[in-house]
Amino acid sequence: MYKFILKRVGMLLPTLFGVITLVFFMLALSPGEPARVILGERANKEAVEKLNAELGLDKPMHVQYVIYLKKVVQLDFGRSIKTGQRVIDEIKSRFPATIELAIFSMILASVAGIFIGVISATKRYSLLDYVSMFGALFGVSMPVFWLGLVLIIIFSVNLNLLPTGGRMDIRYYFVPITNFYILDGLIHFFKSGDLGVFLSAVTHMILPAVTLGTIPLAIIARITRSSMLEVLKQDYIKTARAIGTPEHKVIFKYALRNALLPVITVIGLQFGMLLAGAILTETIFAWPGIGKWLYHAIESRDFPAIQGGIIVISTCFVLINLFVDLLYSVINPKIRTE
Amino acid sequence: MSFLKLFKSENVANNSESIWYENWQLLKKNKSAMFGLYIIIFFVLIAIFAPVVAPFDPYAQNIDIRKLPFFSWPYILGTDDFGRDILSRIIYGARISLVIGFISVSISLIFGSFIGLISGFYGGWIDKISMRIIDIMLAFPYILLTIVIVALLGPTLLNAMIAIGIARLPQYARIMRASVLAEKAAEYVEAEKSLGVGNVELMFRSILPNCLAPIIVQATLGVGSAIIESAALSFLGLGAQPPTPEWGLMIASAREFVSSAWWIVTFPGIAILFVVLGFNLLGDGIRDVLDPRLKD
Amino acid sequence: MENNKFLDIKGLNVSFYTQKGVVRAVRDLDLWINKGETLALVGESGCGKSVTASSIIRLIPSPPGKIESGEIFLDGQDILKLSEEEMQKIRGDKISMIFQDPMTSLNPVFKIGDQIAEIFITHYGLKKKEALERAVEMLDMVKIPSPEKRVKSYPHQLSGGMRQRVMIAMALASPHPGIMIADEPTTALDVTIQAQILDLMKELQEKIQMSLLLITHDMGVVAEMASRVAVMYAGRKVESADVYSIFEKPFHPYTVGLLNSMPSNEKYKHNARLEAIEGNVPNLLEIGDGCPFENRCKYAKDICRNKFPEIKDMGNNHHVWCHFAGELNF
């Protein structure tokens, strides 16, 4: 077990190193000079060269690479060309919004997906099974950005039930503490007795979370169903039934715990994907997270920001995958006890 | 050499027709897979005969008929903010989406399979290095990888295809490598090797044909996701550029009218949904046929 | 005699509705077991023994399986007429079951103790803690060393023999153990372990006066354990008798084949060589109304092809379903 953890963590470092290196060379070798981007196409040659020197871009590539590595290790991604702010600060201020959105989407997707998958598997070939599996197939076939817009058309424009975007109604003035607005809303409620901030945060969360969560929900439902069907065929389920275990206990205790093993891996992978998938959802719902920020950085070819954003998101992705692998080994007694 | 063919490759060669025929018979029985296939055929036909089928020129603008609502005869699905017929644009859009889907999948399929084949077959340092690179590519969420590649190459449709192809390539390499490793252990490979069959011949004529099943499944499902991804790129302004009648772009350009003209956003999305659904249904069906273990 | 039958199966028909067609896995089966008695149900794999076992505990996977007709009386009660809830109360109470592969019949993600405790929670209404204490007692009863430790083990930490002991413990934990169905309980085990498990089963069976339905293809196990034997072939019962008369004077060619394939059969020692029965079990999809053994039987005549034989009473409760029973010399 410990050996496994050590080995897995040991694999992490070269991967991260590879990610950082790949990002550097992708940007360094890409067409277009950052200095030109900053100064505009008509800037004169001296000004461009001067700026190149300032940015260290006049040095040979391997030197640039070493400098870059040293900085990245200290989480220094330089300053945004567009805003002049430190990239890491910009990321820090936007990250909670993305994490909050991703967490809520994932809770929605996991709870609903597992539930639908289990019910589908136990009521196999029933109408319910067909409807939910066809629904899941629709879910994975849908473009997320389109779904978001359709939800806005239905729930914001026509029914006028939910806001079209943002994280919080502008009439609420409050000072964020954790930057997780739903949490902040709760804190605000306990302090002042005013539930408005919390409710506003929740209503703003619903549509983006549903949009972002739909694909993972569909995938989780499908995986849970097939994993559950596989488990229900096993002898130990027959054993559980043969000793008279009540059926609901057979399903939700003895079968589900086995069936969840592969599902957990998928949930982790999807959670990592959400961080990147947030680019579309955040753009549609004007959600001030890292996805929308990265999108604007790409639009304006803000190289330091792009570098920083990709490295941070990919690192999270890698860390989440690691976490899931470790979690898997903790839940699975076969690995844990070895 | 000839007697060796009895072991497997000859079997494959001789029976391959019947195996494919048998699989096709099984697939035909799968109603949802056939439904998917019909959807795909429908869109392919529409794409090929777009000039015949489309009632209007997809590029023709007409300020007098801007934003005509759904079902304003003869503009069945309405018109967009430039007065272009939405139905015609969707029909022409099928050409773009299908081409992107097939080309980007071909890129990942050809290069990914090749990498997987080589690294699985030769093993050793070739395998170590290529799998290390694949691991690193997989460390990026592929959506992000796609966006970054296309952002660096420049926002055009061609670059979007390349980016999608590259970002999805690791999956094909992994799948191929796993099948090759399994196949390499088979007896017929040992036997052919001992008779001095060349590596290249062994790899491409004996091993490759036996490793195609999982790749075919992946590729079928891959066309669907490539279509969604290219639409997403265009939606973000990183793929097709106006006035191309690309579905994602059509949705993007209608974003500001969601409150006044819902049909401009809705119908291109439904088109995407159905094409992708078609590929997913077919892909699931093929998987059930080719890999009965996964069948429930 | 009649009311001494703990299990009494009458005219059981079980079919599986597969994509390729209807498989009639069990046909017109009659079978009974007296209180405290051991009946061995013998046959090759795929002959319907396991389906019969699953039918008795009503755990045929459905769909595709279906009990078409028949009655299964357990302690005088027709369990096929019970609701699923009522059946649930009987499972693990009056009937219990042991499966062939102890590797797969215990849940890999739960501790042994928790799995045994489930019976005490379900059928005795005990709390988890008391149930676990009882689980320790059960492990002790099936002679698992240091049971306090073992309740906390996961299945993969035990050997195959130990796991099968756990299964036996679960079967014996039932409040009113009436019948135990053991489906090839020793097939997956080493020979030395086999004997230990069989001894344990025998000992405990005698102790609590429980009926045992032993499903096996191993005539050695039959000789060791059973008092009566029923031989099944392709879904049909072809011969039944007490264990002595089966070994002494079998009448059905298939039974003879089974005995000849037995490595250490005293009776047939003069026959010296070990014989395998030639041919294969027929595809149950293509089987007609004739004798199912017809295609492998060297004595088969036209009548065998067309008609399943009537029951023939050879006396002393020895029944055979063969057109030529008693006329053949083996």
mmCIF file of N, CA, C and O in Angstrom, chain C residues 37-38 43 50 53 75 96 128 159-160 167 182 205 208 222 257 281 291 298:
data_model
loop_
_atom_site.group_PDB
_atom_site.id
_atom_site.type_symbol
_atom_site.label_atom_id
_atom_site.label_comp_id
_atom_site.label_asym_id
_atom_site.label_seq_id
_atom_site.Cartn_x
_atom_site.Cartn_y
_atom_site.Cartn_z
ATOM 1 N N GLU C 37 -31.600 -36.123 5.501
ATOM 2 C CA GLU C 37 -31.019 -37.006 4.505
ATOM 3 C C GLU C 37 -30.102 -36.225 3.547
ATOM 4 O O GLU C 37 -30.234 -35.018 3.396
ATOM 5 N N THR C 38 -29.189 -36.945 2.912
ATOM 6 C CA THR C 38 -28.364 -36.308 1.884
ATOM 7 C C THR C 38 -28.689 -36.899 0.526
ATOM 8 O O THR C 38 -28.589 -38.108 0.332
ATOM 9 N N GLY C 43 -24.431 -35.054 -12.331
ATOM 10 C CA GLY C 43 -24.468 -34.875 -13.777
ATOM 11 C C GLY C 43 -23.338 -33.983 -14.236
ATOM 12 O O GLY C 43 -22.645 -33.378 -13.422
ATOM 13 N N SER C 50 -27.491 -27.057 -11.364
ATOM 14 C CA SER C 50 -27.397 -25.762 -10.688
ATOM 15 C C SER C 50 -28.676 -24.959 -10.860
ATOM 16 O O SER C 50 -29.086 -24.247 -9.947
ATOM 17 N N ALA C 53 -30.991 -26.140 -8.328
ATOM 18 C CA ALA C 53 -30.643 -25.572 -7.019
ATOM 19 C C ALA C 53 -31.144 -24.143 -6.900
ATOM 20 O O ALA C 53 -31.768 -23.767 -5.904
ATOM 21 N N ASP C 75 -40.898 -28.097 3.521
ATOM 22 C CA ASP C 75 -41.528 -28.256 4.829
ATOM 23 C C ASP C 75 -43.058 -28.142 4.687
ATOM 24 O O ASP C 75 -43.722 -27.494 5.484
ATOM 25 N N SER C 96 -30.474 -22.782 3.001
ATOM 26 C CA SER C 96 -29.267 -22.010 2.803
ATOM 27 C C SER C 96 -28.486 -22.665 1.674
ATOM 28 O O SER C 96 -28.785 -23.785 1.271
ATOM 29 N N LYS C 128 -25.739 -4.771 15.347
ATOM 30 C CA LYS C 128 -24.481 -5.083 14.686
ATOM 31 C C LYS C 128 -23.456 -5.728 15.617
ATOM 32 O O LYS C 128 -22.818 -6.721 15.265
ATOM 33 N N SER C 159 -7.717 -18.416 2.550
ATOM 34 C CA SER C 159 -7.525 -19.433 1.520
ATOM 35 C C SER C 159 -8.884 -19.933 1.054
ATOM 36 O O SER C 159 -9.904 -19.687 1.685
ATOM 37 N N GLY C 160 -8.862 -20.666 -0.054
ATOM 38 C CA GLY C 160 -10.106 -21.181 -0.609
ATOM 39 C C GLY C 160 -10.872 -22.046 0.388
ATOM 40 O O GLY C 160 -12.082 -21.916 0.556
ATOM 41 N N MET C 167 -18.500 -19.889 4.166
ATOM 42 C CA MET C 167 -19.797 -20.107 3.519
ATOM 43 C C MET C 167 -20.641 -21.100 4.311
ATOM 44 O O MET C 167 -21.847 -20.920 4.478
ATOM 45 N N ALA C 182 -25.754 -27.485 -1.492
ATOM 46 C CA ALA C 182 -24.326 -27.269 -1.721
ATOM 47 C C ALA C 182 -24.032 -27.531 -3.198
ATOM 48 O O ALA C 182 -24.102 -28.669 -3.652
ATOM 49 N N GLN C 205 -23.916 -31.563 9.709
ATOM 50 C CA GLN C 205 -25.240 -31.992 9.264
ATOM 51 C C GLN C 205 -25.845 -32.973 10.259
ATOM 52 O O GLN C 205 -27.023 -32.887 10.607
ATOM 53 N N ILE C 208 -26.962 -31.105 13.551
ATOM 54 C CA ILE C 208 -28.211 -30.338 13.588
ATOM 55 C C ILE C 208 -29.319 -30.979 12.766
ATOM 56 O O ILE C 208 -30.347 -30.355 12.529
ATOM 57 N N VAL C 222 -20.016 -38.436 -4.065
ATOM 58 C CA VAL C 222 -21.326 -39.051 -3.867
ATOM 59 C C VAL C 222 -21.216 -40.246 -2.929
ATOM 60 O O VAL C 222 -21.960 -40.362 -1.951
ATOM 61 N N GLY C 257 -21.693 -44.685 -17.613
ATOM 62 C CA GLY C 257 -20.602 -43.862 -18.126
ATOM 63 C C GLY C 257 -19.973 -43.016 -17.036
ATOM 64 O O GLY C 257 -18.751 -42.922 -16.915
ATOM 65 N N VAL C 281 -22.528 -33.071 -24.383
ATOM 66 C CA VAL C 281 -23.902 -32.809 -23.986
ATOM 67 C C VAL C 281 -24.579 -32.092 -25.151
ATOM 68 O O VAL C 281 -24.010 -31.187 -25.738
ATOM 69 N N CYS C 291 -35.004 -39.276 -26.009
ATOM 70 C CA CYS C 291 -34.072 -39.381 -24.893
ATOM 71 C C CYS C 291 -32.869 -38.486 -25.191
ATOM 72 O O CYS C 291 -32.259 -38.621 -26.245
ATOM 73 N N LYS C 298 -24.412 -45.872 -26.997
ATOM 74 C CA LYS C 298 -24.108 -46.892 -28.010
ATOM 75 C C LYS C 298 -25.225 -47.907 -28.166
ATOM 76 O O LYS C 298 -25.222 -48.725 -29.069
#
